[in-house]
Tab-separated table of C-alpha atoms in Angstrom:
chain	number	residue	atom	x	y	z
A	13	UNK	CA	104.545	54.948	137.309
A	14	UNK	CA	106.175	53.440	134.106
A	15	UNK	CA	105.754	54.206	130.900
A	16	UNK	CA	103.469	51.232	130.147
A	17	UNK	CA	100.885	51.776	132.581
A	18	UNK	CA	100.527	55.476	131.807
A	19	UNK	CA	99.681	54.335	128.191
A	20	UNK	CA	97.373	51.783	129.427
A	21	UNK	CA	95.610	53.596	131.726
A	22	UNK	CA	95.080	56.236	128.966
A	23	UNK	CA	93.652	53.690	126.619
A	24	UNK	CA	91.107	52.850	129.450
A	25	UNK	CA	90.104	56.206	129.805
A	26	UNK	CA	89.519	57.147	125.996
A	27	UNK	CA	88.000	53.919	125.607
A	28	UNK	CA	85.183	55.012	128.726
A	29	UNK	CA	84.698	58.415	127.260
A	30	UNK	CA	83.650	56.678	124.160
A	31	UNK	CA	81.601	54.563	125.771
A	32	UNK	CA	79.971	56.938	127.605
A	33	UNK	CA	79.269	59.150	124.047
A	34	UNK	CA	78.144	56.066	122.660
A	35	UNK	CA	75.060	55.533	125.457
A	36	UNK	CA	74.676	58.745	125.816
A	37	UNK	CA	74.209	59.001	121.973
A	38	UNK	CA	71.879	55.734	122.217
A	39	UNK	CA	69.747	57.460	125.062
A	40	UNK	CA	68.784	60.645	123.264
A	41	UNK	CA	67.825	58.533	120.386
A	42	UNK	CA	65.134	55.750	121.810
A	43	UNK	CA	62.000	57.201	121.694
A	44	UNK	CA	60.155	57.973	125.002
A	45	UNK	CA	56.694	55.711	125.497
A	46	UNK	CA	53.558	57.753	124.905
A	47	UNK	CA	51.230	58.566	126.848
A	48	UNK	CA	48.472	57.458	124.891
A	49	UNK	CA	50.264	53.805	122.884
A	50	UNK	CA	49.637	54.310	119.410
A	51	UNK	CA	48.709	50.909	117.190
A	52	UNK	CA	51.793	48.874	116.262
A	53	UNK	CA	51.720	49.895	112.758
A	54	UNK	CA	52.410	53.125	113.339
A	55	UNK	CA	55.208	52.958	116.408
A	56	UNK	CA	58.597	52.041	114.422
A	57	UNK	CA	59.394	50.263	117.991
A	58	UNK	CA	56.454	48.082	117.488
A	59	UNK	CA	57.695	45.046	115.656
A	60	UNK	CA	60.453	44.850	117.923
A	61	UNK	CA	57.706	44.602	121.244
A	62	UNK	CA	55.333	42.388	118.815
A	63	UNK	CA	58.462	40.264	118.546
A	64	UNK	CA	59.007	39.736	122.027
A	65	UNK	CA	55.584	39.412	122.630
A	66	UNK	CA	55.063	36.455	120.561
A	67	UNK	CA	58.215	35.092	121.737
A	68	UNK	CA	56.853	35.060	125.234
A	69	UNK	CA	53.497	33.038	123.461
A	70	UNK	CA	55.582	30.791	122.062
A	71	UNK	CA	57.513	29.770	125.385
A	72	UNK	CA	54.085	29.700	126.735
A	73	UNK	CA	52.646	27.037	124.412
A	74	UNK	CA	55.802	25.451	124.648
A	75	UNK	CA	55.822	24.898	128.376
A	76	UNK	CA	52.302	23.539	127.834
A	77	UNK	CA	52.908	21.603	125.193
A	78	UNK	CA	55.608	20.114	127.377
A	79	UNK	CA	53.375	19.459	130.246
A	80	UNK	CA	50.829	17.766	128.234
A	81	UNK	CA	53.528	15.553	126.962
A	82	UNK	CA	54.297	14.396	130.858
A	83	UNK	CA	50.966	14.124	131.442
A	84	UNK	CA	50.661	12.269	128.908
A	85	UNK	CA	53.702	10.039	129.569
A	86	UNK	CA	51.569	9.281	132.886
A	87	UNK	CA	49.933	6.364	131.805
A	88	UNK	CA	52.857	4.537	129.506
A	89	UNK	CA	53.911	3.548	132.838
A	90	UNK	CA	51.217	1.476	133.806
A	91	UNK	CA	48.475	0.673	130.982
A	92	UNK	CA	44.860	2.305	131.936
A	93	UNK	CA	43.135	-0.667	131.528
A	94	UNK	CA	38.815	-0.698	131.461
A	95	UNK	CA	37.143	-2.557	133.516
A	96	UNK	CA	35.116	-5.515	132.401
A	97	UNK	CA	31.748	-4.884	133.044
A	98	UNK	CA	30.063	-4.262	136.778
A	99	UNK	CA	27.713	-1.793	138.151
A	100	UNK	CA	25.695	0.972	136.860
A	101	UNK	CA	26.737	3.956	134.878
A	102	UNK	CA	25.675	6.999	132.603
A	103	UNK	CA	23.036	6.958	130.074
A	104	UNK	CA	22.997	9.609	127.330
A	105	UNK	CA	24.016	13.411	128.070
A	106	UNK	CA	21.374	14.979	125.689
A	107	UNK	CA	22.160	18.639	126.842
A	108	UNK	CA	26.549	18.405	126.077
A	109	UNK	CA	25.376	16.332	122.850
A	110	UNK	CA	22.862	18.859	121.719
A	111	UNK	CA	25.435	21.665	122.015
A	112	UNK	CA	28.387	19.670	120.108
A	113	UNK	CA	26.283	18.814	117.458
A	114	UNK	CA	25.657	22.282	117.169
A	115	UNK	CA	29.022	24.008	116.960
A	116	UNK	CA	28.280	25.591	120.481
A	117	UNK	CA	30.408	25.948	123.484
A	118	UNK	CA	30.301	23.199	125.583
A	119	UNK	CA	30.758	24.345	129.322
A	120	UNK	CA	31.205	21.236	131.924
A	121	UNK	CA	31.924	22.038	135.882
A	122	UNK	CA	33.716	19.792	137.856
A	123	UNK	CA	32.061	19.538	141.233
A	124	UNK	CA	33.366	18.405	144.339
A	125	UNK	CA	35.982	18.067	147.677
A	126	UNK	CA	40.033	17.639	147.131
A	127	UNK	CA	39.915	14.988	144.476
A	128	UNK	CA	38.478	17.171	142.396
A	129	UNK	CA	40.405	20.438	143.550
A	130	UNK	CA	43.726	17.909	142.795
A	131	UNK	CA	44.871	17.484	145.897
A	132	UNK	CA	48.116	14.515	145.098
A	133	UNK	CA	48.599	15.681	141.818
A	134	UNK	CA	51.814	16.793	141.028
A	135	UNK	CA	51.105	19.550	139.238
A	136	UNK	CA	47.869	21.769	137.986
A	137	UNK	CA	47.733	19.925	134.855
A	138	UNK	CA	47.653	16.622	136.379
A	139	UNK	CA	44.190	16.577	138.048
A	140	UNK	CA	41.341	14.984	136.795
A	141	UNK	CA	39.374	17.989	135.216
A	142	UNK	CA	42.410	18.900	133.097
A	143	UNK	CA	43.108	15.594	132.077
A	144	UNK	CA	39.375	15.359	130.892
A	145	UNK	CA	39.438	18.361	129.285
A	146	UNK	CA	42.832	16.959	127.186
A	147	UNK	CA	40.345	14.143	126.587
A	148	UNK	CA	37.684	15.653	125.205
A	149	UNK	CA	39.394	18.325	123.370
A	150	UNK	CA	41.380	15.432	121.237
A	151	UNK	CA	38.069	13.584	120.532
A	152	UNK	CA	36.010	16.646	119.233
A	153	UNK	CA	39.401	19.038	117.758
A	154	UNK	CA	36.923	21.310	116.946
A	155	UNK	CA	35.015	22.105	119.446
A	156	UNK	CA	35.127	24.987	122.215
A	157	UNK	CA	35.279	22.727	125.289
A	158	UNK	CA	35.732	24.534	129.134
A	159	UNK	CA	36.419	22.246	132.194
A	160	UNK	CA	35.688	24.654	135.332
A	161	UNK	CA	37.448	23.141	138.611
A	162	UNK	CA	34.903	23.839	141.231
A	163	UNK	CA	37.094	21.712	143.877
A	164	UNK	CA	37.171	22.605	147.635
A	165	UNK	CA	39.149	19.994	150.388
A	166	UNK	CA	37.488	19.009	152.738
A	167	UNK	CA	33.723	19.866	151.685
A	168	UNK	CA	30.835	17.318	151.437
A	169	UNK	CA	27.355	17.717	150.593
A	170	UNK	CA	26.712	20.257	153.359
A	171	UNK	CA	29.125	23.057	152.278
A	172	UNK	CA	28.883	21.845	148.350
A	173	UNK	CA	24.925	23.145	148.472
A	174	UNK	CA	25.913	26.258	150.437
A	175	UNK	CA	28.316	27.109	147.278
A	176	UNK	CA	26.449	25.325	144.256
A	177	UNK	CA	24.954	28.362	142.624
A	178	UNK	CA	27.756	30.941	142.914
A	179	UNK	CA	30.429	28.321	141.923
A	180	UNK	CA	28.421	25.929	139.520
A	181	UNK	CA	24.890	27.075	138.556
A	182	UNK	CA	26.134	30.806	137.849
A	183	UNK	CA	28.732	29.407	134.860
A	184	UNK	CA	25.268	27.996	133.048
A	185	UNK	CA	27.122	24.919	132.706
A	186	UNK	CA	25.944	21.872	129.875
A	187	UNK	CA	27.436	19.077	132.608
A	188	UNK	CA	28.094	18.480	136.089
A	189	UNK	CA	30.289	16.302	137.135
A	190	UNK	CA	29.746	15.809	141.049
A	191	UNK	CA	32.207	13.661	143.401
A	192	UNK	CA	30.733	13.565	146.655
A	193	UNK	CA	30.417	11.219	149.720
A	194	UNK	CA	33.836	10.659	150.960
A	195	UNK	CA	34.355	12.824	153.598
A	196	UNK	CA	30.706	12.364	154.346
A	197	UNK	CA	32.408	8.369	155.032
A	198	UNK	CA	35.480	9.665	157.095
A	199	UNK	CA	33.293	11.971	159.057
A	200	UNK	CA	30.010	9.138	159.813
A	201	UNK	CA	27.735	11.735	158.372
A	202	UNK	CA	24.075	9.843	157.497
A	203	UNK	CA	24.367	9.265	154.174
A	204	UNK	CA	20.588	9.399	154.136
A	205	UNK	CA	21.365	12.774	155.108
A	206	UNK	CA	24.181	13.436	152.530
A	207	UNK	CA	21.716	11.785	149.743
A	208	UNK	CA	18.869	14.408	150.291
A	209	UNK	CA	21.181	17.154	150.103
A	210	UNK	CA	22.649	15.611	146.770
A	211	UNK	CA	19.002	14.651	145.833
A	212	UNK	CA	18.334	18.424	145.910
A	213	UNK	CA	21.075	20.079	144.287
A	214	UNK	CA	20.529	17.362	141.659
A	215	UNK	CA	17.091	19.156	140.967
A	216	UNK	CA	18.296	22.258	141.416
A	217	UNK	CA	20.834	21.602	138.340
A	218	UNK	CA	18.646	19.763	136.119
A	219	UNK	CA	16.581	22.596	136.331
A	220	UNK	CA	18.881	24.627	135.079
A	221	UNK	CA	19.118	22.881	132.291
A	222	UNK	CA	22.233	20.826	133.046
A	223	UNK	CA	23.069	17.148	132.779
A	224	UNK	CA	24.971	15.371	135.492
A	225	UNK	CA	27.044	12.858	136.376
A	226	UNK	CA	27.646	11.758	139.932
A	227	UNK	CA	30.935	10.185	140.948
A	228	UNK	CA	30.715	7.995	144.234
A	229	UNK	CA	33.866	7.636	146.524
A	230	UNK	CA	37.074	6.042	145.954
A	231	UNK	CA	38.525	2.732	146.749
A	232	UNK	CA	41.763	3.914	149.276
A	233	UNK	CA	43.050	2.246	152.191
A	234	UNK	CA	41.172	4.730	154.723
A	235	UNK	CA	38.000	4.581	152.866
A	236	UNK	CA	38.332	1.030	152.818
A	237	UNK	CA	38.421	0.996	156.846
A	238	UNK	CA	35.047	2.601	156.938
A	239	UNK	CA	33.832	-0.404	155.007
A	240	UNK	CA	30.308	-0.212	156.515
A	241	UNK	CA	30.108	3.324	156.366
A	242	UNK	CA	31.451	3.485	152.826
A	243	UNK	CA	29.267	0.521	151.610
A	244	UNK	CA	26.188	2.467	152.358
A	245	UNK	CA	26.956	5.801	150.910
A	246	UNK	CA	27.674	4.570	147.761
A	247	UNK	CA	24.093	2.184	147.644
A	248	UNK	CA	22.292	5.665	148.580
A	249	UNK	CA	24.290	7.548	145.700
A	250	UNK	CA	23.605	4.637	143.241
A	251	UNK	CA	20.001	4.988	144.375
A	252	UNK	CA	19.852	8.170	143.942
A	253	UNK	CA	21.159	8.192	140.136
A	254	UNK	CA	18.694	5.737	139.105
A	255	UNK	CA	15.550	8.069	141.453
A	256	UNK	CA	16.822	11.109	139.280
A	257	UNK	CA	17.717	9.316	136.099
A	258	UNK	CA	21.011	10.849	135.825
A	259	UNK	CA	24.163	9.621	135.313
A	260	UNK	CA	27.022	7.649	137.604
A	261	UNK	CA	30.633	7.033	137.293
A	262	UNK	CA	31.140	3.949	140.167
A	263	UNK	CA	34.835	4.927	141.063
A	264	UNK	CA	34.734	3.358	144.110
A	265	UNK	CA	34.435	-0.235	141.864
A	266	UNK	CA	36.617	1.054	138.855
A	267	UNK	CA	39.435	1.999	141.486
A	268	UNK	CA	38.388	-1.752	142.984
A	269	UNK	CA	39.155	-3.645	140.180
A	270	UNK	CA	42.561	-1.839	139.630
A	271	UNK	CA	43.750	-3.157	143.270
A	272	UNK	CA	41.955	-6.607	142.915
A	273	UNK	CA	41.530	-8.057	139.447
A	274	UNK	CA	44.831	-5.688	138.215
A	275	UNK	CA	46.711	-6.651	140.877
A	276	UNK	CA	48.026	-2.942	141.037
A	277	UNK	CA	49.419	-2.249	144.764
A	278	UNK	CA	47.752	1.058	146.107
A	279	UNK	CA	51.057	2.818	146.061
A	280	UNK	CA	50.283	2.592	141.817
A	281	UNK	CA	47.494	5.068	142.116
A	282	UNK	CA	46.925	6.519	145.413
A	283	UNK	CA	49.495	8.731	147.692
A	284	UNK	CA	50.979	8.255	150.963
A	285	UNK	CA	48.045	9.387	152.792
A	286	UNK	CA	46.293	6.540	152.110
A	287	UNK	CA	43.142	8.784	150.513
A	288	UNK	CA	43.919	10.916	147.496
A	289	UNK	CA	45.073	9.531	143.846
A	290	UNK	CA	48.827	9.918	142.387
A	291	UNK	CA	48.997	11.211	138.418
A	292	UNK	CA	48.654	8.146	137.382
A	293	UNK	CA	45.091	7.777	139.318
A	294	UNK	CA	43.959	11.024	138.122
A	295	UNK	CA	45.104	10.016	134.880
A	296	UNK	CA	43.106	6.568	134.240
A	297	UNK	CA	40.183	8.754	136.084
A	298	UNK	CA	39.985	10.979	133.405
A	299	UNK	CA	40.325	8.596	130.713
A	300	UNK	CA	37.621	6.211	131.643
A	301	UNK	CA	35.142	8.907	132.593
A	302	UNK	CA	35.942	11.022	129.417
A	303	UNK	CA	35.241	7.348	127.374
A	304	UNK	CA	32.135	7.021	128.856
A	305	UNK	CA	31.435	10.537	128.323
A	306	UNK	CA	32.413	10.096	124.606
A	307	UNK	CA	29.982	7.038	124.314
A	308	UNK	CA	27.124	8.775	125.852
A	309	UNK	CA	27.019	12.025	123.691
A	310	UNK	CA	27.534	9.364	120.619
A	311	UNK	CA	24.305	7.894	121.456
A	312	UNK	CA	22.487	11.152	121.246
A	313	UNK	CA	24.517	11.653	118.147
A	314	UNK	CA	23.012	8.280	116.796
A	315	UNK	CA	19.430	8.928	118.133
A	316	UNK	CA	19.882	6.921	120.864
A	317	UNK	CA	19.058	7.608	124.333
A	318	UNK	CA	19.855	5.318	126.877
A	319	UNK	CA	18.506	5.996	130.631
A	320	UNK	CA	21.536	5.660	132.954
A	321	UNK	CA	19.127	3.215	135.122
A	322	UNK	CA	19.259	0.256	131.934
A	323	UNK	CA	22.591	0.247	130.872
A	324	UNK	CA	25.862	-1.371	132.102
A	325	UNK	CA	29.589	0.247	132.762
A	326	UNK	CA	31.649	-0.885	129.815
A	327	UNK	CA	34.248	1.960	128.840
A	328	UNK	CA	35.913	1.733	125.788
């Protein structure tokens, strides 16, 4: 071996021994967790965990701050336009008013099959009862607002009542929002039927003190070829809302008036399958419902209340 590489490989060795001193040095040092963590104050390693604790917050509300912002960059693509008048919708919510006024929580469940769930969205954040929730939350800053998904594909009235009070009546909730009757369309299920079963949970969460809002069907391509079917479950749910006096968002004609007076093509707002809403559908969803939402606790607000039965659908 020359001379060189006996003096490097000496180097290497010292320099590993020192190393090894070094970590060894570093290991007898750090203090071993206790059994019993006492408060940060008093553990000298606890600024250094606080530290990294709030720097795992902070990517946190980063990443959501981030995802609101796409969310939010949803509808600069294609304005969310309100529709000009049409059909019946809410009157005032007296019970979410009452509590907003107050300075309570306000606790609203979202009720319903796969559009509610999210099914098409692209992410979590992107269904309809998180983009209300963004809604509400920037119109009252203040307030304590929760939006419970209480989604299920595939369910209609049927399995919706076998699951209302574990999944909706047990969270006590101020509003209800309930989408119901499409799969009741895609499956011919009598919407006389589907009505009485709606009719009954209906009573069962006004009773609890709840106010509701019923949301009929939407306007999609396989909807749309059960037009007979789909024509009469939405007359029984609009007859329904005005029987019960409770609110009704008509998405079936807001969705309508996107395709035909907006001249959007479906592919703008509803997925490939021909059923379930893109971002941007969940998007405009949210917005109009939450405006309407907005209006209605403003009348209570006011001292106003308006019967959903007497007053038109004009979002802001």
């Amino acid at each position: 071996m020359s001379r060189s590489c006996v003096k490097l490989a000496a180097g290497l060795a010292s320099a590993a021994m020192l190393l090894g001193m070094a970590l060894s040095g570093a290991r007898a040092q750090a203090p071993q967790p206790p059994s019993d963590p006492a408060p940060a104050a008093a553990s000298p390693a606890a600024p250094a965990r606080d530290a990294g604790q709030k720097g795992i917050a902070g990517q946190t509300i980063d990443r959501v701050k981030q995802a609101a912002k796409q969310a939010g960059d949803v509808l600069t693509r294609v304005p969310c336009l309100a529709p000009k008048g049409g059909g019946k919708s809410m009157g005032s919510l007296p019970h979410v008013a009452r509590k907003l006024i107050a300075g309570q929580p306000v606790v609203i469940v979202a009720f319903g099959s796969s559009s509610t769930q999210g099914y098409g969205s692209s992410s979590p954040a992107n269904n309809y009862p998180n983009r209300l929730a963004e809604r509400l939350r920037r119109q009252y800053p203040g307030a304590d607002i929760s939006v419970i998904n209480s989604g299920k594909g595939g369910e209609d009235a049927p399995e919706m009542m076998a699951r209302l009070k574990a999944t909706v009546l047990d969270a006590k909730p101020d509003l209800v929002i309930w989408q119901v009757g499409t799969n009741a369309i895609l499956r011919n299920l009598d919407p006389a039927e589907t009505g009485r079963l709606v009719e009954e949970g209906i009573a069962a969460i006004q009773a609890a003190g709840s106010d509701v809002v019923l949301v009929d069907p939407q306007y999609a391509p396989r909807v749309n070829e059960r037009a007979e079917s789909a024509g009469k479950m939405i007359a029984a749910l609009g007859r329904l809302a005005e029987l019960r006096r409770v609110a009704i968002f008509p998405r079936f004609q807001v969705m309508k008036e996107w395709h035909e007076k907006q001249a959007l093509p479906f592919d703008d707002f509803v997925i490939a399958d021909g059923l379930h809403m893109n971002d941007w559908g969940y998007a405009c969803f949210a917005q109009l419902l939450g405006d309407d939402i907005i209006r209605s606790v403003g009348q209570i607000k006011l001292g106003v209340t308006v019967p959903s039965d007497v007053r038109a659908y004009r979002p802001m």
